[in-house]
Coordinates of C-alpha atoms in Angstrom, one line a residue:
Chain A
M31 CA 103.4 99.6 154.0
S32 CA 101.4 98.2 156.8
R33 CA 98.5 95.8 156.6
K34 CA 95.5 96.8 154.5
P35 CA 92.2 97.5 156.4
S36 CA 90.6 94.4 155.0
G37 CA 93.3 92.2 156.5
I38 CA 94.5 89.8 153.9
R39 CA 94.9 90.0 150.1
V40 CA 93.9 86.9 148.3
V41 CA 94.9 86.1 144.7
R42 CA 93.7 83.1 142.7
S43 CA 96.4 82.1 140.4
G44 CA 96.8 79.6 137.5
G45 CA 93.6 77.7 138.2
Y46 CA 95.1 75.7 141.1
I47 CA 96.7 78.1 143.6
V48 CA 95.2 80.4 146.2
H49 CA 97.8 82.9 147.3
I50 CA 97.3 84.9 150.5
D51 CA 99.4 88.0 151.4
I52 CA 99.2 88.8 155.1
C53 CA 101.1 92.1 154.6
E54 CA 103.5 93.7 152.2
E55 CA 106.6 94.2 154.4
V56 CA 108.3 91.8 156.8
S57 CA 107.7 92.4 160.4
M58 CA 107.5 89.8 163.2
D59 CA 103.9 90.8 163.9
C60 CA 103.0 90.0 160.4
V61 CA 104.9 86.7 160.6
K62 CA 103.0 85.8 163.8
D63 CA 99.7 86.4 162.0
M64 CA 101.0 84.4 159.0
H65 CA 101.9 81.5 161.3
K66 CA 98.4 81.5 163.0
L67 CA 96.7 81.4 159.6
Y68 CA 99.1 78.8 158.3
Y69 CA 98.5 76.4 161.1
S70 CA 94.8 77.1 161.0
I71 CA 94.7 76.2 157.3
K72 CA 96.8 73.1 158.0
K73 CA 94.5 72.0 160.8
E74 CA 91.2 72.7 159.0
I75 CA 91.5 72.2 155.3
A76 CA 94.7 70.1 154.8
D77 CA 92.6 67.1 153.5
L78 CA 90.7 69.2 151.0
V79 CA 93.8 70.6 149.2
D80 CA 97.1 69.3 147.8
E81 CA 99.7 71.4 149.6
I82 CA 100.0 74.4 152.0
V83 CA 103.2 76.4 151.8
P84 CA 104.2 79.4 153.9
G85 CA 106.3 82.2 152.4
V86 CA 107.8 85.1 154.5
T87 CA 104.6 87.2 154.7
S88 CA 102.3 85.0 152.6
I89 CA 100.9 81.5 152.2
A90 CA 100.1 79.5 149.0
V91 CA 97.4 76.8 149.0
Y92 CA 97.8 74.4 146.1
Y93 CA 94.4 72.7 145.2
D94 CA 93.0 70.3 142.7
P95 CA 90.2 72.1 140.8
R96 CA 88.6 68.7 140.2
K97 CA 88.0 68.4 143.9
I98 CA 87.4 72.0 145.1
S99 CA 87.1 75.4 143.5
G100 CA 89.5 78.3 144.2
E101 CA 86.4 80.3 145.3
A102 CA 85.6 77.7 148.0
V103 CA 89.3 77.6 149.1
E104 CA 89.3 81.4 149.3
S105 CA 86.2 81.6 151.3
K106 CA 87.5 79.0 153.8
V107 CA 90.8 80.9 154.1
R108 CA 88.9 84.2 154.8
E109 CA 86.8 82.5 157.5
L110 CA 90.0 81.0 159.1
W111 CA 91.7 84.4 159.0
L112 CA 88.9 85.9 161.1
W113 CA 89.0 82.9 163.4
S114 CA 92.8 82.9 163.7
R115 CA 92.8 86.5 164.8
S116 CA 91.0 85.7 168.0
I117 CA 93.2 82.8 169.1
D118 CA 96.7 82.3 170.5
I119 CA 99.3 80.5 168.4
A120 CA 99.9 78.1 171.3
E121 CA 96.4 76.6 170.6
L122 CA 97.7 75.5 167.2
Y123 CA 101.4 74.9 167.4
K124 CA 103.8 74.3 170.2
P125 CA 107.1 75.6 169.2
R126 CA 110.4 73.7 169.8
R127 CA 113.7 75.4 170.5
F128 CA 116.8 74.5 168.6
T129 CA 120.4 75.4 169.3
I130 CA 122.7 75.8 166.3
P131 CA 126.4 75.9 166.9
V132 CA 128.2 78.2 164.5
A133 CA 131.9 78.9 163.8
Y134 CA 132.0 82.6 163.0
G135 CA 134.3 84.5 160.7
G136 CA 137.4 83.5 158.7
E137 CA 136.8 80.9 156.0
F138 CA 133.5 80.0 157.7
G139 CA 132.0 83.5 157.5
P140 CA 133.6 85.4 154.6
D141 CA 131.3 88.4 155.1
L142 CA 131.8 88.8 158.9
Q143 CA 134.4 91.5 158.1
F144 CA 131.9 93.3 155.9
V145 CA 129.1 93.2 158.5
S146 CA 131.6 94.4 161.1
S147 CA 132.6 97.5 159.0
W148 CA 129.0 98.1 157.9
S149 CA 127.8 98.1 161.5
K150 CA 131.0 99.9 162.8
L151 CA 131.3 97.2 165.4
S152 CA 134.1 94.7 166.0
E153 CA 133.7 91.2 164.7
E154 CA 133.4 90.0 168.3
E155 CA 130.5 92.4 168.9
V156 CA 128.7 91.3 165.7
V157 CA 129.0 87.7 166.9
K158 CA 127.8 88.7 170.4
I159 CA 124.8 90.4 169.0
H160 CA 123.9 87.6 166.6
T161 CA 124.1 85.0 169.4
S162 CA 122.2 87.0 172.0
R163 CA 118.7 86.7 170.5
V164 CA 116.2 84.0 170.3
Y165 CA 115.1 83.9 166.6
T166 CA 111.7 82.8 165.3
V167 CA 111.7 80.5 162.3
I168 CA 109.7 82.5 159.7
T169 CA 109.6 79.8 157.0
L170 CA 111.6 77.2 155.1
G171 CA 112.1 77.5 151.4
F172 CA 114.2 78.5 148.5
T173 CA 116.2 75.3 148.5
P174 CA 115.9 72.1 150.7
G175 CA 116.2 73.0 154.3
F176 CA 117.0 76.7 154.0
V177 CA 115.6 78.3 157.2
Y178 CA 114.5 82.0 157.3
M179 CA 114.6 83.5 160.7
G180 CA 113.9 86.9 162.4
E181 CA 114.4 89.3 163.7
V182 CA 118.0 90.4 163.5
D183 CA 119.2 93.4 165.6
P184 CA 119.1 96.5 163.4
A185 CA 122.7 97.2 164.4
I186 CA 124.0 94.2 162.3
S187 CA 121.2 94.0 159.7
A188 CA 123.5 94.3 156.7
P189 CA 121.9 94.2 153.2
R190 CA 122.4 91.2 150.9
L191 CA 125.1 91.0 148.2
E192 CA 124.6 93.0 145.0
T193 CA 125.5 89.9 143.0
P194 CA 124.8 86.5 144.6
R195 CA 127.5 83.9 145.0
V196 CA 127.3 81.0 142.7
R197 CA 128.2 78.4 145.3
I198 CA 127.8 78.6 149.1
P199 CA 128.8 75.6 151.3
K200 CA 126.0 73.9 153.2
G201 CA 125.5 75.0 156.7
S202 CA 126.4 78.6 155.9
V203 CA 124.8 81.2 158.2
G204 CA 123.9 84.5 156.6
I205 CA 122.2 87.9 157.2
A206 CA 119.9 89.7 154.9
G207 CA 118.6 92.8 156.5
R208 CA 116.4 91.9 159.5
M209 CA 116.5 88.2 158.6
T210 CA 119.1 85.5 159.3
G211 CA 119.2 82.1 157.6
V212 CA 121.0 78.8 157.3
Y213 CA 121.7 77.2 154.0
G214 CA 120.6 73.6 154.3
L215 CA 122.4 72.4 151.2
E216 CA 125.2 73.8 148.9
S217 CA 123.5 76.4 146.7
P218 CA 123.9 79.8 145.2
G219 CA 122.8 82.7 147.3
G220 CA 123.1 86.4 148.2
W221 CA 123.0 86.6 152.0
R222 CA 126.0 88.0 153.9
L223 CA 127.8 84.9 155.3
I224 CA 129.0 85.4 158.9
G225 CA 129.6 81.8 159.9
R226 CA 128.9 78.2 159.3
T227 CA 127.3 75.4 161.3
P228 CA 128.8 71.9 161.3
L229 CA 125.3 70.4 161.8
T230 CA 123.6 68.7 158.9
M231 CA 120.5 70.8 158.6
F232 CA 118.7 68.7 155.9
D233 CA 118.9 64.9 155.3
Y234 CA 116.4 63.4 153.0
R235 CA 117.0 59.9 154.5
K236 CA 115.6 61.2 157.8
N237 CA 111.9 61.5 158.5
P238 CA 111.3 64.4 158.5
P239 CA 114.4 65.5 156.6
I240 CA 114.5 68.6 158.8
P241 CA 112.8 68.8 162.2
I242 CA 112.5 72.7 162.2
H243 CA 109.1 74.2 161.5
P244 CA 107.7 77.7 161.1
G245 CA 107.2 79.2 164.5
D246 CA 110.1 77.3 166.2
E247 CA 112.8 79.1 168.0
V248 CA 116.5 79.1 167.2
V249 CA 119.5 80.3 169.2
F250 CA 123.0 80.4 167.7
K251 CA 126.0 79.4 169.8
S252 CA 129.5 80.5 168.9
I253 CA 132.0 77.5 168.6
R254 CA 135.7 77.2 167.9
P255 CA 137.0 75.7 164.6
E256 CA 138.1 72.5 166.6
E257 CA 134.5 72.0 167.7
F258 CA 133.3 72.5 164.2
E259 CA 135.4 69.5 163.1
K260 CA 134.1 67.4 166.0
L261 CA 130.4 68.2 165.4
F262 CA 130.6 68.0 161.6
G263 CA 127.7 66.0 160.2
V264 CA 125.6 65.7 163.4
F265 CA 121.9 66.0 162.4
V266 CA 120.3 69.2 163.7
G267 CA 117.5 67.1 165.3
D268 CA 120.1 65.0 167.3
Y269 CA 122.1 67.9 168.6
S270 CA 121.6 69.3 172.1
A271 CA 123.6 72.2 173.5
Chain B
M44 CA 119.5 41.3 133.7
R45 CA 116.6 43.6 132.9
N46 CA 118.3 46.9 132.5
I47 CA 119.6 49.4 130.1
R48 CA 123.0 51.0 129.9
V49 CA 123.7 54.6 128.9
V50 CA 126.3 54.6 126.0
H51 CA 126.4 58.2 125.1
V52 CA 125.0 61.6 126.2
A53 CA 125.5 64.9 124.5
G54 CA 123.5 67.5 126.5
H55 CA 121.6 66.9 129.7
A56 CA 119.7 63.7 130.6
T57 CA 118.1 62.8 133.9
V58 CA 115.5 60.4 135.2
Q59 CA 112.1 62.1 135.9
D60 CA 108.6 61.1 136.9
L61 CA 105.8 63.5 137.9
G62 CA 107.7 64.9 140.8
R63 CA 108.0 65.1 144.5
R64 CA 104.8 66.4 146.1
G65 CA 104.2 67.6 149.6
Y66 CA 107.7 68.8 150.5
R67 CA 107.7 72.4 149.3
A68 CA 107.1 73.6 152.9
I69 CA 110.7 72.3 153.7
G70 CA 112.1 73.8 150.6
V71 CA 112.1 70.8 148.3
P72 CA 111.2 71.6 144.7
V73 CA 108.7 69.4 142.9
S74 CA 111.0 68.5 140.0
G75 CA 109.6 66.0 137.6
A76 CA 109.3 66.0 133.8
L77 CA 109.3 69.5 132.2
D78 CA 106.8 68.5 129.6
R79 CA 104.6 66.2 131.8
M80 CA 102.1 65.4 129.0
S81 CA 104.9 64.0 126.8
A82 CA 106.2 62.0 129.7
V83 CA 102.9 60.4 130.5
I84 CA 102.2 59.7 126.8
A85 CA 105.6 58.1 126.5
N86 CA 104.6 55.8 129.4
A87 CA 101.2 55.0 128.0
L88 CA 102.7 54.0 124.7
V89 CA 104.7 51.3 126.5
G90 CA 101.9 50.2 128.8
N91 CA 103.2 52.0 131.9
E92 CA 101.2 54.0 134.5
P93 CA 101.6 57.9 134.2
R94 CA 103.8 58.2 137.3
V95 CA 106.5 55.8 136.2
A96 CA 110.0 57.2 135.8
V97 CA 111.3 57.9 132.2
I98 CA 114.5 59.4 130.9
E99 CA 114.4 63.1 130.0
V100 CA 116.9 64.2 127.4
F101 CA 118.0 67.7 126.3
G102 CA 120.2 66.9 123.3
A103 CA 121.3 63.4 122.2
I104 CA 121.5 60.0 124.0
A105 CA 122.2 56.4 123.1
V106 CA 121.2 53.5 125.3
H107 CA 122.0 49.9 125.0
L108 CA 119.1 47.6 125.8
L109 CA 120.0 44.6 127.9
G110 CA 116.7 42.8 127.4
D111 CA 113.6 42.8 125.2
F112 CA 111.6 46.0 125.9
V113 CA 108.8 48.0 124.4
V114 CA 110.2 51.5 124.1
S115 CA 108.8 54.9 123.1
V116 CA 110.3 58.3 122.4
T117 CA 108.1 61.5 122.8
G118 CA 108.6 65.2 123.6
G119 CA 109.8 66.8 120.4
Y120 CA 110.3 65.1 117.0
P121 CA 113.9 63.9 117.2
K122 CA 115.5 61.4 114.9
V123 CA 115.4 58.0 116.4
F124 CA 117.5 55.0 115.4
L125 CA 117.2 51.4 116.5
D126 CA 120.6 50.0 115.8
D127 CA 121.1 51.6 112.3
V128 CA 117.4 51.6 111.2
E129 CA 115.6 54.9 111.5
V130 CA 112.3 54.5 113.4
E131 CA 109.5 56.9 114.4
P132 CA 109.1 58.8 117.7
W133 CA 105.6 58.9 119.3
T134 CA 104.9 55.2 118.7
P135 CA 105.6 51.9 120.6
L136 CA 108.8 50.2 119.4
Y137 CA 109.5 46.5 120.1
C138 CA 113.3 46.3 120.8
R139 CA 115.3 43.1 121.0
Q140 CA 117.9 42.4 123.6
G141 CA 121.2 43.8 122.6
S142 CA 120.0 46.6 120.4
T143 CA 120.9 50.2 120.8
L144 CA 118.5 53.1 120.7
R145 CA 119.8 56.5 119.6
I146 CA 118.1 59.8 119.7
S147 CA 119.4 62.9 118.1
P148 CA 117.7 66.3 118.1
T149 CA 116.4 67.9 114.9
G150 CA 115.4 71.3 116.3
A151 CA 111.8 70.1 116.4
G152 CA 111.1 70.4 120.1
R153 CA 113.7 70.5 122.8
V154 CA 113.2 68.0 125.5
H155 CA 112.6 64.3 124.7
Y156 CA 111.3 61.4 126.8
V157 CA 112.3 57.8 126.6
A158 CA 109.9 55.4 128.3
V159 CA 110.7 51.7 128.7
S160 CA 108.1 49.0 129.4
G161 CA 108.3 48.3 133.2
G162 CA 109.8 51.7 133.8
V163 CA 113.1 53.0 135.1
V164 CA 113.4 51.9 138.8
C165 CA 115.4 53.8 141.4
D166 CA 115.0 54.3 145.1
E167 CA 112.3 56.7 145.8
I168 CA 113.4 59.8 147.7
L169 CA 110.5 61.7 149.4
G170 CA 108.0 59.9 147.2
S171 CA 109.7 60.4 143.8
M172 CA 112.5 59.0 141.6
S173 CA 113.0 62.4 139.9
T174 CA 116.6 63.6 139.7
Y175 CA 117.0 67.0 141.4
T176 CA 120.6 67.7 140.6
R177 CA 121.0 70.7 142.9
G178 CA 119.9 68.7 145.9
A179 CA 121.7 65.6 144.6
M180 CA 118.5 63.6 145.0
G181 CA 116.9 60.9 142.9
C182 CA 118.5 58.3 140.5
F183 CA 122.2 59.0 140.8
G184 CA 121.4 62.6 142.0
R185 CA 123.1 63.9 138.9
P186 CA 122.7 63.9 135.1
L187 CA 123.2 60.5 133.4
R188 CA 126.6 59.7 132.0
P189 CA 127.9 56.9 129.8
G190 CA 128.3 53.7 131.7
D191 CA 125.3 54.3 134.0
V192 CA 123.1 51.2 134.2
L193 CA 119.4 51.8 134.9
E194 CA 117.3 49.0 136.3
I195 CA 114.0 48.4 134.5
G196 CA 110.9 47.1 136.2
S197 CA 109.8 43.5 135.4
V198 CA 107.1 43.1 132.8
D199 CA 106.6 40.7 129.9
P200 CA 107.4 42.7 126.7
A201 CA 105.4 40.4 124.5
E202 CA 102.3 40.8 126.6
V203 CA 102.8 44.6 126.7
W204 CA 103.2 44.7 122.9
E205 CA 99.9 42.9 122.5
R206 CA 98.2 45.8 124.4
V207 CA 100.0 48.8 123.0
S208 CA 101.2 48.1 119.5
D209 CA 98.3 50.0 117.8
L210 CA 98.2 53.0 120.2
V211 CA 98.4 56.4 118.6
P212 CA 98.9 59.7 120.4
P213 CA 96.9 62.9 119.8
E214 CA 97.9 64.5 116.6
Q215 CA 98.1 68.0 118.1
L216 CA 101.0 66.9 120.4
V217 CA 102.9 65.2 117.6
S218 CA 102.6 68.0 115.1
R219 CA 103.1 71.0 117.4
H220 CA 106.7 71.4 116.4
A221 CA 105.8 71.9 112.7
K222 CA 106.0 75.7 112.6
P223 CA 108.9 76.7 114.7
E224 CA 108.8 80.3 113.4
A225 CA 105.2 81.0 114.6
P226 CA 105.0 82.4 118.2
L227 CA 103.6 80.0 120.8
T228 CA 100.6 81.5 122.7
L229 CA 100.9 80.9 126.4
R230 CA 97.6 81.2 128.3
A231 CA 98.2 82.8 131.7
T232 CA 96.2 84.2 134.6
L233 CA 97.2 87.4 136.4
G234 CA 100.1 86.7 138.8
I235 CA 100.3 87.4 142.5
H236 CA 102.1 90.7 142.0
T237 CA 100.4 92.0 138.8
H238 CA 99.0 94.9 140.9
L239 CA 102.5 96.1 141.6
L240 CA 103.6 96.2 138.0
E241 CA 101.9 99.1 136.3
D242 CA 103.5 98.3 132.9
V243 CA 102.4 94.6 132.8
E244 CA 100.6 95.5 129.6
L245 CA 104.0 95.4 127.9
L246 CA 104.2 91.6 128.7
L247 CA 100.8 91.1 127.1
R248 CA 101.4 93.2 124.0
N249 CA 104.9 92.1 123.0
E250 CA 106.5 88.9 121.8
Y251 CA 109.3 87.4 123.8
V252 CA 112.1 85.1 122.7
V253 CA 113.4 82.0 124.6
T254 CA 117.1 82.5 125.4
P255 CA 119.9 79.9 125.7
E256 CA 119.9 80.5 129.5
S257 CA 116.9 78.2 129.9
D258 CA 117.1 75.0 131.9
R259 CA 115.1 72.8 134.3
M260 CA 114.9 75.7 136.8
G261 CA 113.5 78.3 134.4
Y262 CA 113.2 79.6 130.9
R263 CA 114.5 83.1 130.5
L264 CA 112.9 85.3 127.9
N265 CA 114.2 88.2 126.1
G266 CA 112.2 91.2 124.8
E267 CA 110.7 94.5 126.0
P268 CA 111.7 94.8 129.7
L269 CA 109.3 96.0 132.4
P270 CA 110.8 99.1 133.9
S271 CA 108.5 98.9 136.9
A272 CA 110.3 95.7 138.0
K273 CA 113.5 97.7 138.6
K274 CA 111.7 100.1 140.9
L275 CA 110.2 97.2 142.8
G276 CA 113.5 95.3 143.3
R277 CA 113.1 92.5 145.8
L278 CA 109.9 91.6 147.6
P279 CA 109.4 89.4 150.7
S280 CA 109.9 85.8 149.3
V281 CA 106.6 84.1 148.3
P282 CA 105.9 80.5 147.6
T283 CA 106.2 79.9 143.8
D284 CA 105.4 77.2 141.2
R285 CA 106.1 76.1 137.7
G286 CA 104.6 78.5 135.3
Y287 CA 105.1 81.6 137.5
V288 CA 106.4 84.5 135.3
Q289 CA 109.0 86.2 137.6
V290 CA 110.3 89.6 136.6
P291 CA 113.7 90.4 138.3
P292 CA 115.0 94.0 138.4
D293 CA 116.3 93.7 134.8
G294 CA 112.7 93.6 133.8
K295 CA 113.0 90.5 131.6
P296 CA 110.6 87.6 132.4
I297 CA 111.6 84.2 133.6
V298 CA 109.1 81.4 133.4
L299 CA 109.7 79.0 136.3
M300 CA 110.1 75.3 135.5
S301 CA 110.1 72.0 137.5
D302 CA 113.3 72.5 139.4
S303 CA 112.6 76.1 140.4
Q304 CA 113.2 77.1 144.0
T305 CA 110.2 76.8 146.2
T306 CA 110.1 80.5 147.3
G307 CA 111.2 83.6 145.4
G308 CA 111.7 87.3 146.0
Y309 CA 111.0 88.6 142.5
A310 CA 107.7 90.1 141.3
V311 CA 105.4 87.5 139.8
A312 CA 103.6 89.1 136.8
L313 CA 101.6 86.2 135.3
H314 CA 101.0 82.5 135.8
V315 CA 101.2 80.3 132.7
L316 CA 98.7 77.4 132.7
P317 CA 100.3 74.0 133.3
Q318 CA 99.3 72.7 129.9
D319 CA 101.0 75.6 128.1
T320 CA 104.1 75.3 130.4
D321 CA 104.5 71.8 128.9
F322 CA 104.4 73.4 125.5
L323 CA 106.9 76.1 126.4
A324 CA 109.4 73.5 127.6
Q325 CA 109.6 72.3 124.0
L326 CA 110.8 75.7 122.6
N327 CA 114.4 76.1 121.6
P328 CA 116.4 79.3 122.1
G329 CA 115.3 81.8 119.5
Q330 CA 111.7 80.7 119.4
K331 CA 109.0 83.2 120.3
V332 CA 106.1 83.3 122.8
R333 CA 103.2 85.6 123.4
F334 CA 101.2 85.7 126.6
K335 CA 97.4 85.7 126.5
L336 CA 95.4 86.5 129.6
V337 CA 92.6 84.1 130.7
D338 CA 90.3 84.4 133.7
I339 CA 90.2 82.0 136.7
S340 CA 87.2 80.0 135.5
E341 CA 88.9 79.3 132.2
A342 CA 92.1 78.5 134.0
E343 CA 90.4 76.1 136.4
A344 CA 88.6 74.4 133.5
S345 CA 91.9 74.0 131.7
V346 CA 93.7 72.6 134.7
R347 CA 90.8 70.1 135.3
T348 CA 91.1 68.8 131.8
Y349 CA 94.9 68.7 132.0
L350 CA 94.9 66.7 135.3
E351 CA 92.4 64.3 133.8
E352 CA 94.6 63.8 130.8
V353 CA 97.8 63.4 132.8
N354 CA 96.0 60.6 134.8
K355 CA 94.5 59.0 131.8
P356 CA 96.5 60.0 128.7
P357 CA 94.4 60.5 125.6
L358 CA 95.5 57.7 123.2
Y359 CA 93.6 56.2 120.3
R360 CA 93.7 52.9 118.5
K361 CA 95.0 52.9 115.0
E362 CA 92.1 52.5 112.6
L363 CA 92.1 49.6 110.2
E364 CA 93.8 50.5 107.0
Y365 CA 92.2 49.3 103.8
W366 CA 94.3 48.7 100.7
G367 CA 92.6 49.3 97.5

């Protein structure tokens, strides 16, 4: 479904959250609108609320009802929505570009074979397609440092696993439909794993623990297993291609 | 040395405070005590500030006290022994150096808090000492095991005792475990996907049972499933929080808890109020809950009261007792 005529859907939840749905299905247009609203909210009302968290097509604003009412947060969000429609994202956020080296296939990407047969392309072609786009960071979430990115070429947009894996090594790179993502830490998960980056994506001793933000750009670069060993543990913020 | 040593753990024990705030946008869960009110009361009973770290215990624990401390145990109503003498939970206890504090569950409540005057002290990670095991962060980054030594902040126990010895917690918290067979009413607002679940009424009409698959990430409930959740399947991931009632395709609700992931792709049917999520944390497998819908103004009023009480726990002074 596309966007509703009124624009956004706002739900007040639990007495301390204002949830905003930008649209109901993932598209990069929707993500762009979400980013504009997210950075507008951050810029304009960050000091009035506790926390502002983007989802894939939505935003949650966590507030303290002793300081501000949900009604007031909602009306500010609606004003900012109208305002954010008329501006360019560049006025709010200047994206950075990150290169993420990835060893594809084999033990690094146990589902590359599946994606190859699903797409009726060779593994090399799948890798070529995955590395040929500049992806936009949609959001971070799920577990520390998990990065959601879009938009994956429809040719390789394999669906997620029916039953998620219990344990996925950190740095794993996966595909779930039109999104691609990197697991910042070891965790369970259901994305199709096509490769793994040797970079440390998330390190709580660093400030910030991950330098990647919504709206940033990511390109993947195919590396050989020997390079994986050499680059293992390099912080994503310290790596340059 | 002012510290305590873990002697025995049967179950799951971690160090928790009120959690890691402000990092959800990079995927870091809040963590912190499952039953926050019990954690802050435990602290208040030993003269600590609300945000001080305590030990959270599912099951049994024994700790050896390598110093004089004022200690309290809250949460459920477990059996508590100081060396071999049975003592009461929910009250300040003056413990001499060399004594051993043991807690064993009774089925009254599920998750217990041990506060020590001066507080457990670990390195703060992203503003909190809470252990988040999945991210290997905070105080060992894993559950406590025998032999672990926890550093305790420096305060004078005698001075603390002067201030706290006659403090009494609110009766409704202490006695809430008295009727384990009665369903617990969980007040909730509509969730962010209620409009997509045409059979959400089922959740509000039926009783649900806490299952053994309940932990610091979420409490899974069993009962009448919501068929509409199967049709919905997976939605674009949304930011979540403790108290969100997620309904995965099997239609059975999961109430998210402190270590839940920061975003989730399942429909959110309801949002249990924070105060009632504390209460839910105390239910053992087999105990029943019922959801009761409240509107936003009631929810905001409840959250305001709750936050006030978390910052300034409601404690009383023991009245003078007269002996006839």
